[in-house]
Amino acid sequence: MNRLYRNLFIAFMVVPAFVILTGTVLYPFFYNVVLSFSNMNLRHLKDWHLVGLRQYAKVFTEPTQPNFYVIFVKTIIWTAANVFFHVVLGVFLALLLNQKIRGRSVYRTLLILPWAIPQYIVALTWRGMFNYEYGSINLIITRYLNLPAVEWLKSPTEAFLACILTNVWLGFPFMMVVALGALQSIPHELYEAADIDGASWFRKLKNITLPLIRPVMIPAITLGIVWTFNNLNIVWLVSNAGEPSDQTHILVSFVYKAAFSLYRYGYAAALSMIIFAILLVFSVAFMKKTRATEGAY
């Protein structure tokens, strides 16, 4: 009888969570799968029907400007550049903050602020900073560096670079916090033994620090890649919906435009499923290749 009550209690606690999960994750996901095989758009909003793989074929073959392959390459560049600087800056600052320096708690608080501020506020603030005439970035470039002002948001290359700079500033605190937590878990006895052996700072970094923070950093890097690949807010708000002329889109922002600006719901659903497949395959392969689930010792 006690076992029956325990099972009923477990079911009572699990069912609400399962209902919420079904309503917010599972149902939208499978509904999106169905839409990806349909012709649903603004003209076929209520009378849509299944059309097989036609929408998937359009993603790869439709001669739009920019097309899927151009946007995909930009998405790879966007993700690689952001994650690289997130990890490098995050680990570097974590190494500094792990030292015994005065005001360390103050520095930690200040450096984590970019991550704590809502993304849309960060994006709109940086968009104002990139303003050609009144933005603070151009004021610094012209007044202190004696260089000509840059039209950040009117040229595809500069606008894309502006998005990357914004997201780098926004994303490095996460990697810093993760790396700092990993650094503080390393036994000090290892460094003491290395000091006795006369190891240099670089050898301690190479043979002790990096191998021991690796099991923590690899999952964090995987999450960072997925988050950055799917980061709609920065590109959409900083570049003003992919401007100029849709040249600063990444895949997820193009999905958003296809769905909510062009009302091509079936096409957007198919493209979103392709993004999901890309990230799923990459995440599994990356975690397996880096052996992220193995212990450090």
Short mmCIF file of C-alpha atoms in Angstrom, two decimals, residues 55-297:
data_model
loop_
_atom_site.label_atom_id
_atom_site.label_comp_id
_atom_site.label_asym_id
_atom_site.label_seq_id
_atom_site.Cartn_x
_atom_site.Cartn_y
_atom_site.Cartn_z
CA GLN A 55 9.36 23.36 -48.92
CA TYR A 56 12.66 21.63 -48.15
CA ALA A 57 13.51 21.69 -51.85
CA LYS A 58 12.76 25.42 -51.97
CA VAL A 59 15.17 26.06 -49.10
CA PHE A 60 18.07 24.56 -51.07
CA THR A 61 17.13 25.54 -54.61
CA GLU A 62 15.15 28.80 -54.48
CA PRO A 63 17.17 31.58 -56.18
CA THR A 64 16.51 34.19 -53.49
CA GLN A 65 19.01 36.87 -52.58
CA PRO A 66 20.58 36.04 -50.26
CA ASN A 67 20.11 32.32 -50.72
CA PHE A 68 20.45 29.54 -48.17
CA TYR A 69 24.12 28.84 -48.84
CA VAL A 70 25.22 32.47 -48.46
CA ILE A 71 23.30 32.81 -45.20
CA PHE A 72 24.66 29.49 -43.96
CA VAL A 73 28.27 30.60 -44.54
CA LYS A 74 27.58 33.87 -42.71
CA THR A 75 26.04 31.90 -39.86
CA ILE A 76 29.18 29.75 -39.58
CA ILE A 77 31.38 32.88 -39.56
CA TRP A 78 29.08 34.52 -37.01
CA THR A 79 29.15 31.47 -34.71
CA ALA A 80 32.87 30.74 -35.01
CA ALA A 81 33.94 34.36 -34.43
CA ASN A 82 31.67 34.85 -31.44
CA VAL A 83 32.43 31.58 -29.69
CA PHE A 84 36.17 31.99 -30.27
CA PHE A 85 36.26 35.40 -28.59
CA HIS A 86 33.80 34.31 -25.89
CA VAL A 87 36.09 31.44 -24.88
CA VAL A 88 39.40 33.30 -25.24
CA LEU A 89 38.24 36.39 -23.35
CA GLY A 90 36.31 34.32 -20.80
CA VAL A 91 39.21 32.02 -19.92
CA PHE A 92 41.71 34.90 -19.93
CA LEU A 93 39.61 36.98 -17.53
CA ALA A 94 38.90 33.92 -15.37
CA LEU A 95 42.65 33.31 -15.04
CA LEU A 96 43.10 36.91 -13.92
CA LEU A 97 40.20 36.84 -11.47
CA ASN A 98 41.44 33.56 -10.01
CA GLN A 99 44.54 35.38 -8.76
CA LYS A 100 44.69 37.15 -5.41
CA ILE A 101 44.14 40.72 -6.52
CA ARG A 102 42.63 43.66 -4.67
CA GLY A 103 39.00 44.37 -5.53
CA ARG A 104 38.47 40.97 -7.14
CA SER A 105 34.79 40.82 -6.13
CA VAL A 106 34.18 44.25 -7.68
CA TYR A 107 35.80 43.20 -10.95
CA ARG A 108 33.71 40.02 -11.02
CA THR A 109 30.52 42.00 -10.57
CA LEU A 110 31.40 44.53 -13.28
CA LEU A 111 32.48 41.87 -15.78
CA ILE A 112 29.30 39.85 -15.34
CA LEU A 113 27.03 42.85 -16.01
CA PRO A 114 26.86 42.35 -19.81
CA TRP A 115 25.40 38.90 -19.26
CA ALA A 116 22.92 40.15 -16.65
CA ILE A 117 21.45 42.93 -18.83
CA PRO A 118 18.55 41.85 -21.11
CA GLN A 119 19.68 41.26 -24.68
CA TYR A 120 17.27 43.66 -26.32
CA ILE A 121 18.54 46.52 -24.14
CA VAL A 122 22.13 45.61 -25.03
CA ALA A 123 21.29 45.41 -28.74
CA LEU A 124 19.49 48.74 -28.89
CA THR A 125 22.21 50.44 -26.82
CA TRP A 126 24.96 49.20 -29.12
CA ARG A 127 22.89 50.17 -32.17
CA GLY A 128 22.88 53.71 -30.84
CA MET A 129 26.63 53.52 -30.20
CA PHE A 130 27.15 52.53 -33.85
CA ASN A 131 25.27 55.58 -35.13
CA TYR A 132 27.34 57.28 -37.84
CA GLU A 133 26.95 60.86 -36.63
CA TYR A 134 26.28 60.69 -32.90
CA GLY A 135 27.43 57.20 -31.86
CA SER A 136 30.12 56.96 -29.19
CA ILE A 137 32.19 54.48 -31.21
CA ASN A 138 32.64 56.89 -34.11
CA LEU A 139 33.32 59.72 -31.68
CA ILE A 140 36.18 57.70 -30.19
CA ILE A 141 37.47 56.75 -33.65
CA THR A 142 37.47 60.32 -34.94
CA ARG A 143 38.43 62.24 -31.81
CA TYR A 144 41.04 59.99 -30.20
CA LEU A 145 42.31 57.82 -33.07
CA ASN A 146 42.14 60.50 -35.78
CA LEU A 147 40.47 58.05 -38.18
CA PRO A 148 37.47 58.68 -40.44
CA ALA A 149 34.04 57.78 -39.12
CA VAL A 150 32.67 54.39 -40.17
CA GLU A 151 29.15 53.91 -41.53
CA TRP A 152 28.60 50.85 -39.39
CA LEU A 153 24.96 50.18 -40.21
CA LYS A 154 24.88 51.11 -43.91
CA SER A 155 27.39 48.61 -45.31
CA PRO A 156 26.87 44.81 -45.15
CA THR A 157 30.39 44.05 -43.89
CA GLU A 158 30.45 46.77 -41.25
CA ALA A 159 26.90 45.98 -40.11
CA PHE A 160 27.76 42.30 -39.73
CA LEU A 161 30.92 43.24 -37.82
CA ALA A 162 28.85 45.49 -35.57
CA CYS A 163 26.58 42.56 -34.72
CA ILE A 164 29.60 40.38 -33.90
CA LEU A 165 31.17 43.04 -31.66
CA THR A 166 27.90 43.45 -29.79
CA ASN A 167 27.49 39.74 -29.23
CA VAL A 168 31.11 39.28 -28.16
CA TRP A 169 30.59 41.89 -25.44
CA LEU A 170 27.34 40.19 -24.44
CA GLY A 171 28.61 36.60 -24.36
CA PHE A 172 32.07 36.46 -22.79
CA PRO A 173 30.82 36.71 -19.13
CA PHE A 174 29.14 33.29 -19.40
CA MET A 175 32.39 31.60 -20.41
CA MET A 176 34.23 33.59 -17.75
CA VAL A 177 31.93 32.37 -14.99
CA VAL A 178 32.12 28.76 -16.17
CA ALA A 179 35.92 28.87 -16.48
CA LEU A 180 36.28 30.57 -13.10
CA GLY A 181 34.22 27.87 -11.43
CA ALA A 182 36.32 25.18 -13.09
CA LEU A 183 39.58 26.90 -12.05
CA GLN A 184 38.51 27.09 -8.42
CA SER A 185 37.87 23.33 -8.36
CA ILE A 186 41.46 22.45 -9.30
CA PRO A 187 43.42 21.19 -6.27
CA HIS A 188 46.18 23.62 -5.25
CA GLU A 189 48.45 20.67 -4.48
CA LEU A 190 48.94 20.14 -8.22
CA TYR A 191 50.34 23.65 -8.64
CA GLU A 192 52.51 23.28 -5.54
CA ALA A 193 54.00 20.08 -6.94
CA ALA A 194 54.60 21.80 -10.27
CA ASP A 195 56.35 24.69 -8.50
CA ILE A 196 58.62 22.23 -6.71
CA ASP A 197 59.51 20.72 -10.10
CA GLY A 198 60.31 24.20 -11.41
CA ALA A 199 57.52 24.29 -13.98
CA SER A 200 56.93 27.62 -15.73
CA TRP A 201 53.58 29.42 -15.83
CA PHE A 202 53.00 28.28 -19.39
CA ARG A 203 53.71 24.62 -18.60
CA LYS A 204 51.33 24.73 -15.64
CA LEU A 205 48.69 26.26 -17.91
CA LYS A 206 49.27 23.62 -20.60
CA ASN A 207 49.62 20.53 -18.42
CA ILE A 208 47.37 21.32 -15.44
CA THR A 209 44.93 24.16 -15.98
CA LEU A 210 43.65 23.55 -19.49
CA PRO A 211 43.29 19.74 -19.19
CA LEU A 212 41.40 20.05 -15.89
CA ILE A 213 38.96 22.74 -17.04
CA ARG A 214 38.38 20.97 -20.35
CA PRO A 215 35.52 18.67 -19.13
CA VAL A 216 33.66 21.79 -17.96
CA MET A 217 34.48 24.03 -20.89
CA ILE A 218 33.57 21.59 -23.70
CA PRO A 219 29.85 21.35 -22.73
CA ALA A 220 29.85 25.13 -22.18
CA ILE A 221 31.36 25.67 -25.63
CA THR A 222 28.75 23.32 -27.12
CA LEU A 223 25.97 25.34 -25.47
CA GLY A 224 27.63 28.55 -26.62
CA ILE A 225 27.71 27.33 -30.21
CA VAL A 226 24.04 26.36 -30.14
CA TRP A 227 22.99 29.61 -28.45
CA THR A 228 25.06 31.76 -30.81
CA PHE A 229 23.88 29.86 -33.89
CA ASN A 230 20.29 30.58 -32.78
CA ASN A 231 20.81 34.11 -31.46
CA LEU A 232 18.12 36.13 -33.19
CA ASN A 233 17.98 39.21 -30.96
CA ILE A 234 21.37 40.77 -31.67
CA VAL A 235 21.32 40.41 -35.46
CA TRP A 236 17.70 41.47 -35.76
CA LEU A 237 17.92 44.53 -33.50
CA VAL A 238 21.42 45.82 -34.23
CA SER A 239 21.14 45.47 -38.01
CA ASN A 240 17.45 46.47 -38.06
CA ALA A 241 16.07 43.17 -39.39
CA GLY A 242 19.02 42.17 -41.57
CA GLU A 243 19.67 45.53 -43.20
CA PRO A 244 21.11 46.70 -45.46
CA SER A 245 19.24 44.76 -48.16
CA ASP A 246 19.03 41.54 -46.12
CA GLN A 247 22.81 41.16 -46.23
CA THR A 248 23.39 40.64 -42.50
CA HIS A 249 21.01 37.75 -41.92
CA ILE A 250 21.96 34.53 -40.21
CA LEU A 251 19.76 31.45 -40.58
CA VAL A 252 17.58 32.03 -37.55
CA SER A 253 16.91 35.69 -38.40
CA PHE A 254 16.01 34.68 -41.96
CA VAL A 255 13.57 32.12 -40.54
CA TYR A 256 11.98 34.87 -38.46
CA LYS A 257 11.66 37.15 -41.49
CA ALA A 258 10.25 34.36 -43.66
CA ALA A 259 7.61 33.58 -41.05
CA PHE A 260 6.59 36.98 -39.68
CA SER A 261 7.49 39.42 -42.46
CA LEU A 262 6.92 37.33 -45.60
CA TYR A 263 4.28 35.02 -44.00
CA ARG A 264 5.81 31.90 -45.60
CA TYR A 265 5.05 29.63 -42.67
CA GLY A 266 5.70 26.32 -44.41
CA TYR A 267 9.01 27.53 -45.81
CA ALA A 268 10.07 28.94 -42.42
CA ALA A 269 9.12 25.68 -40.69
CA ALA A 270 11.19 23.66 -43.16
CA LEU A 271 14.20 25.95 -42.72
CA SER A 272 13.88 25.75 -38.93
CA MET A 273 13.88 21.95 -39.09
CA ILE A 274 17.05 22.06 -41.19
CA ILE A 275 18.65 24.29 -38.54
CA PHE A 276 17.54 21.83 -35.86
CA ALA A 277 19.08 18.91 -37.78
CA ILE A 278 22.36 20.81 -38.29
CA LEU A 279 22.68 21.63 -34.60
CA LEU A 280 21.67 18.15 -33.47
CA VAL A 281 24.24 16.43 -35.68
CA PHE A 282 26.93 18.93 -34.76
CA SER A 283 26.30 18.73 -31.01
CA VAL A 284 26.37 14.92 -30.92
CA ALA A 285 29.47 14.75 -33.13
CA PHE A 286 31.28 17.52 -31.24
CA MET A 287 30.59 16.01 -27.82
CA LYS A 288 31.67 12.59 -29.04
CA LYS A 289 34.81 13.90 -30.78
CA THR A 290 35.94 15.92 -27.78
CA ARG A 291 34.97 13.17 -25.29
CA ALA A 292 33.29 15.80 -23.18
CA THR A 293 31.59 13.32 -20.84
CA GLU A 294 34.86 11.71 -19.75
CA GLY A 295 36.41 12.66 -16.43
CA ALA A 296 39.45 14.84 -16.07
CA TYR A 297 41.38 12.49 -13.81
#
